[in-house]
Tab-separated table of C-alpha atoms and ligand atoms in Angstrom:
chain	number	residue	atom	x	y	z
A	27	MET	CA	77.022	106.421	201.704
A	28	SER	CA	73.604	107.268	200.324
A	29	LEU	CA	72.906	109.337	197.254
A	30	ARG	CA	74.417	112.828	197.520
A	31	LEU	CA	75.248	114.192	194.071
A	32	ILE	CA	72.543	113.902	191.442
A	33	ALA	CA	72.710	114.896	187.774
A	34	ASN	CA	69.357	116.134	186.484
A	35	TRP	CA	69.571	116.016	182.708
A	36	LYS	CA	66.071	117.409	182.170
A	37	LEU	CA	64.977	117.286	178.506
A	38	ASN	CA	68.446	116.549	177.153
A	39	GLY	CA	70.283	113.486	175.904
A	40	SER	CA	70.450	111.033	173.021
A	41	ARG	CA	72.191	107.689	172.624
A	42	ASP	CA	75.216	109.519	171.204
A	43	PHE	CA	75.186	112.142	173.996
A	44	ASN	CA	74.914	109.428	176.673
A	45	HIS	CA	77.842	107.510	175.227
A	46	LYS	CA	80.137	110.570	175.010
A	47	TRP	CA	79.083	111.698	178.505
A	48	ALA	CA	80.035	108.354	180.027
A	49	LEU	CA	83.461	108.382	178.313
A	50	LYS	CA	84.217	111.870	179.653
A	51	PHE	CA	82.901	111.059	183.116
A	52	PHE	CA	84.970	107.906	183.619
A	53	LYS	CA	88.101	109.605	182.258
A	54	ASN	CA	87.876	112.416	184.820
A	55	PHE	CA	86.347	110.901	187.970
A	56	HIS	CA	89.109	109.922	190.380
A	57	GLY	CA	87.079	108.637	193.319
A	58	LYS	CA	86.495	105.025	194.242
A	59	ASN	CA	83.083	105.551	195.782
A	60	PHE	CA	80.402	105.726	193.099
A	61	SER	CA	77.397	105.023	195.316
A	62	SER	CA	76.906	108.653	196.350
A	63	LEU	CA	76.366	109.585	192.684
A	64	GLY	CA	73.120	109.503	190.752
A	65	ILE	CA	71.983	110.299	187.224
A	66	ALA	CA	68.440	111.186	186.213
A	67	PRO	CA	68.248	111.075	182.409
A	68	ALA	CA	65.038	111.231	180.359
A	69	ALA	CA	63.083	108.069	181.228
A	70	LEU	CA	63.499	106.734	177.703
A	71	TYR	CA	67.256	106.398	178.265
A	72	LEU	CA	67.263	104.784	181.709
A	73	ASP	CA	68.216	101.378	180.301
A	74	HIS	CA	70.869	102.849	178.017
A	75	ILE	CA	72.498	104.751	180.870
A	76	LYS	CA	72.479	101.661	183.072
A	77	GLU	CA	74.176	99.726	180.296
A	78	LEU	CA	76.847	102.445	179.877
A	79	LEU	CA	77.524	102.603	183.630
A	80	GLY	CA	78.141	98.849	183.724
A	81	ASN	CA	78.782	97.492	187.175
A	82	HIS	CA	79.836	100.817	188.719
A	83	ASP	CA	77.259	101.358	191.431
A	84	ILE	CA	76.157	104.826	190.291
A	85	GLU	CA	72.438	105.113	190.996
A	86	VAL	CA	70.033	105.836	188.173
A	87	GLY	CA	66.674	107.531	188.677
A	88	ALA	CA	63.876	109.269	186.826
A	89	GLN	CA	62.730	112.881	186.733
A	90	ASN	CA	59.019	112.338	187.184
A	91	ILE	CA	56.312	109.756	187.879
A	92	ASP	CA	52.541	109.746	187.675
A	93	THR	CA	50.286	110.081	190.705
A	94	GLU	CA	48.737	106.678	189.878
A	95	ASN	CA	50.239	103.250	189.497
A	96	SER	CA	48.366	102.099	186.376
A	97	GLY	CA	45.265	102.735	184.286
A	98	ALA	CA	43.930	105.023	181.587
A	99	ARG	CA	46.631	107.693	181.858
A	100	THR	CA	48.024	108.050	178.319
A	101	GLY	CA	51.644	109.192	178.215
A	102	GLU	CA	52.394	108.657	181.892
A	103	ILE	CA	55.025	106.493	183.620
A	104	SER	CA	54.434	104.931	187.016
A	105	ALA	CA	56.697	104.467	190.009
A	106	SER	CA	56.435	100.681	189.643
A	107	MET	CA	57.666	100.936	186.016
A	108	ILE	CA	60.613	103.059	187.111
A	109	LYS	CA	61.366	100.544	189.867
A	110	ASP	CA	61.061	97.720	187.325
A	111	THR	CA	63.890	99.243	185.242
A	112	GLY	CA	66.165	98.949	188.280
A	113	CYS	CA	66.056	102.597	189.389
A	114	LYS	CA	66.626	103.622	192.994
A	115	PHE	CA	65.359	107.197	193.154
A	116	ILE	CA	62.887	109.605	191.678
A	117	ILE	CA	62.930	113.413	191.492
A	118	ILE	CA	59.583	114.820	192.631
A	119	GLY	CA	58.275	118.387	192.634
A	120	HIS	CA	61.013	120.064	190.597
A	121	SER	CA	60.134	123.749	190.151
A	122	GLU	CA	59.955	123.264	186.372
A	123	ARG	CA	57.197	120.717	186.953
A	124	ARG	CA	55.490	122.964	189.486
A	125	ILE	CA	55.591	125.901	187.040
A	126	PHE	CA	55.148	124.354	183.559
A	127	PHE	CA	52.942	121.415	184.548
A	128	HIS	CA	51.065	123.095	187.421
A	129	GLU	CA	52.031	120.505	190.024
A	130	SER	CA	50.610	121.441	193.402
A	131	ASN	CA	51.876	120.253	196.783
A	132	GLN	CA	48.870	117.893	196.837
A	133	ILE	CA	49.917	116.278	193.536
A	134	ILE	CA	53.480	116.072	194.809
A	135	ARG	CA	52.206	114.350	197.949
A	136	LYS	CA	50.507	111.657	195.835
A	137	LYS	CA	53.748	111.113	193.930
A	138	LEU	CA	55.677	110.788	197.196
A	139	ILE	CA	53.244	108.072	198.270
A	140	GLN	CA	53.747	106.248	194.951
A	141	ALA	CA	57.516	106.434	195.327
A	142	ASN	CA	57.372	105.157	198.895
A	143	GLN	CA	55.042	102.282	198.003
A	144	ASN	CA	57.455	101.220	195.282
A	145	ALA	CA	60.612	101.497	197.380
A	146	LEU	CA	62.050	104.393	195.386
A	147	VAL	CA	63.875	107.142	197.284
A	148	PRO	CA	62.035	110.402	196.539
A	149	VAL	CA	64.148	113.491	195.960
A	150	LEU	CA	61.646	116.176	196.932
A	151	CYS	CA	62.481	119.576	195.433
A	152	ILE	CA	61.389	122.687	197.290
A	153	GLY	CA	62.324	126.318	196.800
A	154	GLU	CA	61.143	129.904	196.886
A	155	SER	CA	60.736	132.373	194.023
A	156	GLU	CA	62.914	135.461	193.698
A	157	GLU	CA	60.080	137.670	194.916
A	158	GLU	CA	59.483	135.452	197.951
A	159	ASN	CA	63.194	135.548	198.665
A	160	GLN	CA	63.286	139.343	198.482
A	161	ASN	CA	60.254	139.547	200.777
A	162	ASN	CA	62.051	137.389	203.362
A	163	ALA	CA	59.397	134.694	202.913
A	164	THR	CA	61.813	131.818	202.198
A	165	ALA	CA	61.341	129.980	205.511
A	166	LYS	CA	57.555	130.321	205.387
A	167	VAL	CA	57.333	129.088	201.773
A	168	LEU	CA	59.612	126.106	202.369
A	169	GLU	CA	57.800	125.119	205.542
A	170	GLU	CA	54.486	125.241	203.700
A	171	GLN	CA	55.846	123.127	200.831
A	172	ILE	CA	57.190	120.543	203.291
A	173	ILE	CA	54.035	120.379	205.396
A	174	GLU	CA	51.639	120.157	202.452
A	175	ALA	CA	53.730	117.501	200.726
A	176	LEU	CA	54.315	115.341	203.806
A	177	GLU	CA	51.249	115.828	205.987
A	178	GLY	CA	48.618	113.160	206.540
A	179	SER	CA	49.202	109.502	206.581
A	180	ILE	CA	52.502	109.110	204.766
A	181	GLU	CA	55.482	107.889	206.645
A	182	LEU	CA	58.326	107.984	204.157
A	183	SER	CA	60.907	105.346	204.944
A	184	SER	CA	63.504	107.405	203.113
A	185	LEU	CA	63.533	110.927	201.767
A	186	ILE	CA	66.046	113.297	200.217
A	187	ILE	CA	65.134	116.977	200.066
A	188	ALA	CA	66.678	119.234	197.444
A	189	TYR	CA	66.542	122.913	198.328
A	190	GLU	CA	66.417	124.699	194.984
A	191	PRO	CA	65.662	128.442	195.031
A	192	VAL	CA	63.715	128.937	191.784
A	193	TRP	CA	65.701	132.070	190.957
A	194	ALA	CA	69.005	130.184	191.239
A	195	ILE	CA	68.122	127.430	188.764
A	196	GLY	CA	69.945	127.848	185.472
A	197	SER	CA	70.596	131.530	186.218
A	198	GLY	CA	74.210	131.513	187.355
A	199	LYS	CA	73.055	133.147	190.630
A	200	THR	CA	73.407	131.328	193.940
A	201	PRO	CA	72.648	132.378	197.504
A	202	ASN	CA	75.757	132.623	199.635
A	203	PRO	CA	76.824	129.247	201.082
A	204	GLU	CA	76.297	130.326	204.705
A	205	ASP	CA	72.703	131.310	203.932
A	206	ILE	CA	72.083	127.968	202.195
A	207	ASN	CA	73.557	126.223	205.225
A	208	SER	CA	71.081	127.992	207.546
A	209	VAL	CA	68.158	127.152	205.260
A	210	HIS	CA	69.221	123.488	205.253
A	211	GLU	CA	69.420	123.502	209.031
A	212	MET	CA	65.889	124.916	209.155
A	213	ILE	CA	64.631	122.249	206.684
A	214	LYS	CA	66.144	119.478	208.828
A	215	ASP	CA	64.572	120.955	211.974
A	216	VAL	CA	61.131	121.256	210.370
A	217	VAL	CA	61.143	117.689	209.022
A	218	GLN	CA	62.553	116.194	212.204
A	219	SER	CA	60.188	118.047	214.521
A	220	LEU	CA	56.965	117.763	212.475
A	221	PHE	CA	57.573	114.384	210.787
A	222	PRO	CA	59.874	112.503	213.172
A	223	LYS	CA	59.112	109.137	211.559
A	224	THR	CA	60.304	110.290	208.143
A	225	GLY	CA	63.665	108.822	207.191
A	226	LEU	CA	65.310	112.067	206.052
A	227	GLU	CA	68.627	110.985	204.528
A	228	SER	CA	70.046	114.287	203.367
A	229	VAL	CA	69.352	117.818	202.224
A	230	LEU	CA	70.944	118.679	198.888
A	231	TYR	CA	71.351	122.126	197.372
A	232	GLY	CA	70.421	122.827	193.729
A	233	GLY	CA	70.744	125.975	191.637
A	234	SER	CA	73.689	126.842	189.370
A	235	VAL	CA	76.160	124.507	191.081
A	236	ASN	CA	79.334	124.248	189.017
A	237	ILE	CA	83.015	123.430	189.386
A	238	ASN	CA	83.812	126.993	190.539
A	239	ASN	CA	81.393	127.113	193.469
A	240	ALA	CA	81.307	123.409	194.448
A	241	SER	CA	83.922	123.531	197.198
A	242	SER	CA	82.450	126.615	198.904
A	243	LEU	CA	79.109	124.773	199.043
A	244	PHE	CA	80.392	121.364	200.150
A	245	GLU	CA	82.433	122.969	202.943
A	246	GLN	CA	79.149	123.808	204.689
A	247	LYS	CA	78.096	121.349	207.373
A	248	ASN	CA	74.407	121.142	206.430
A	249	ILE	CA	74.856	121.027	202.657
A	250	ASP	CA	74.962	117.263	202.232
A	251	GLY	CA	75.348	117.299	198.465
A	252	ALA	CA	73.829	118.766	195.310
A	253	LEU	CA	71.251	118.353	192.587
A	254	ILE	CA	72.919	119.620	189.436
A	255	GLY	CA	71.284	120.586	186.153
A	256	GLY	CA	73.290	122.473	183.513
A	257	ALA	CA	76.784	121.589	184.756
A	258	SER	CA	75.903	117.886	184.906
A	259	LEU	CA	75.394	117.733	181.150
A	260	ASP	CA	79.164	117.792	180.706
A	261	GLY	CA	80.555	114.430	181.847
A	262	LYS	CA	83.897	116.057	182.668
A	263	GLU	CA	82.417	118.858	184.803
A	264	PHE	CA	80.178	116.437	186.698
A	265	ALA	CA	83.225	114.228	187.367
A	266	LEU	CA	85.272	117.216	188.595
A	267	ILE	CA	82.445	118.302	190.916
A	268	ALA	CA	82.217	114.707	192.182
A	269	ASN	CA	85.979	114.762	192.850
A	270	VAL	CA	85.566	117.921	194.958
A	271	PHE	CA	82.651	116.287	196.780
A	272	ASN	CA	84.741	113.193	197.494
A	273	ASP	CA	87.600	115.273	198.879
A	274	LEU	CA	85.348	117.273	201.206
A	275	LYS	CA	82.528	114.953	202.220
A	276	VAL	CA	83.455	111.295	201.811
B	319	PEP	C1	67.984	121.790	188.503
B	319	PEP	O1	67.304	121.956	187.508
B	319	PEP	O2	67.661	120.953	189.371
B	319	PEP	C2	69.183	122.612	188.651
B	319	PEP	C3	69.736	122.688	189.819
B	319	PEP	O3	69.606	123.243	187.507
B	319	PEP	P1	70.957	124.106	187.365
B	319	PEP	O4	72.064	123.356	188.035
B	319	PEP	O5	71.161	124.229	185.882
B	319	PEP	O6	70.707	125.410	188.023
């Protein structure tokens, strides 16, 4: 099975944190299938995490890449460097990057091309703001984000989309699972009808997923998995969510 449950650690972690996380995770995860799981730590710790995960085939990925592959771009990390560390996926277009680092759909498109050229699976994050949600503009906003990020010459051999309503991230608020399911169905329809050559693997949900709401989400047909921020920082909670996922989806 391809990647379905991804931990986004954001700007968190240390060698000590990573070590304790791995101990808690392996103590509490009861599944046999690790390949649907992914961890995106800060890029500095990619090697350390890989070392801690040993030969369990949990995928490791990064949270961001540059739009270019090399050159005079002080402080940046390229897709080829991330690939070189043995990573399989890359998160692109997270709302925190769109908001704090002013990433437009055009910048995100360039990053998708970099990921594709370097055989990394892009996890493209899309989502509407609270105001857009209240104005019933969710479908329009998501469609625009998809079209502007994918249009033109790119044919992505593989793609994961994470639907993350901005207002649900880190807030403890989540849309109801049936509504998320319909949004995911719409995302799949848009990608399949407008970009039929794109290898869409799955549509994940992200936004305040935790052990209490995991089963109600994974019961939905079109919610293929989750991108998890806050709750993934606890190795035990991530393992318990992964156990629920295994029971319902694997
Ligand atoms: C995220 O940042 O991708 C995310 C889903 O965060 P949280 O789970 O904390 O809402």
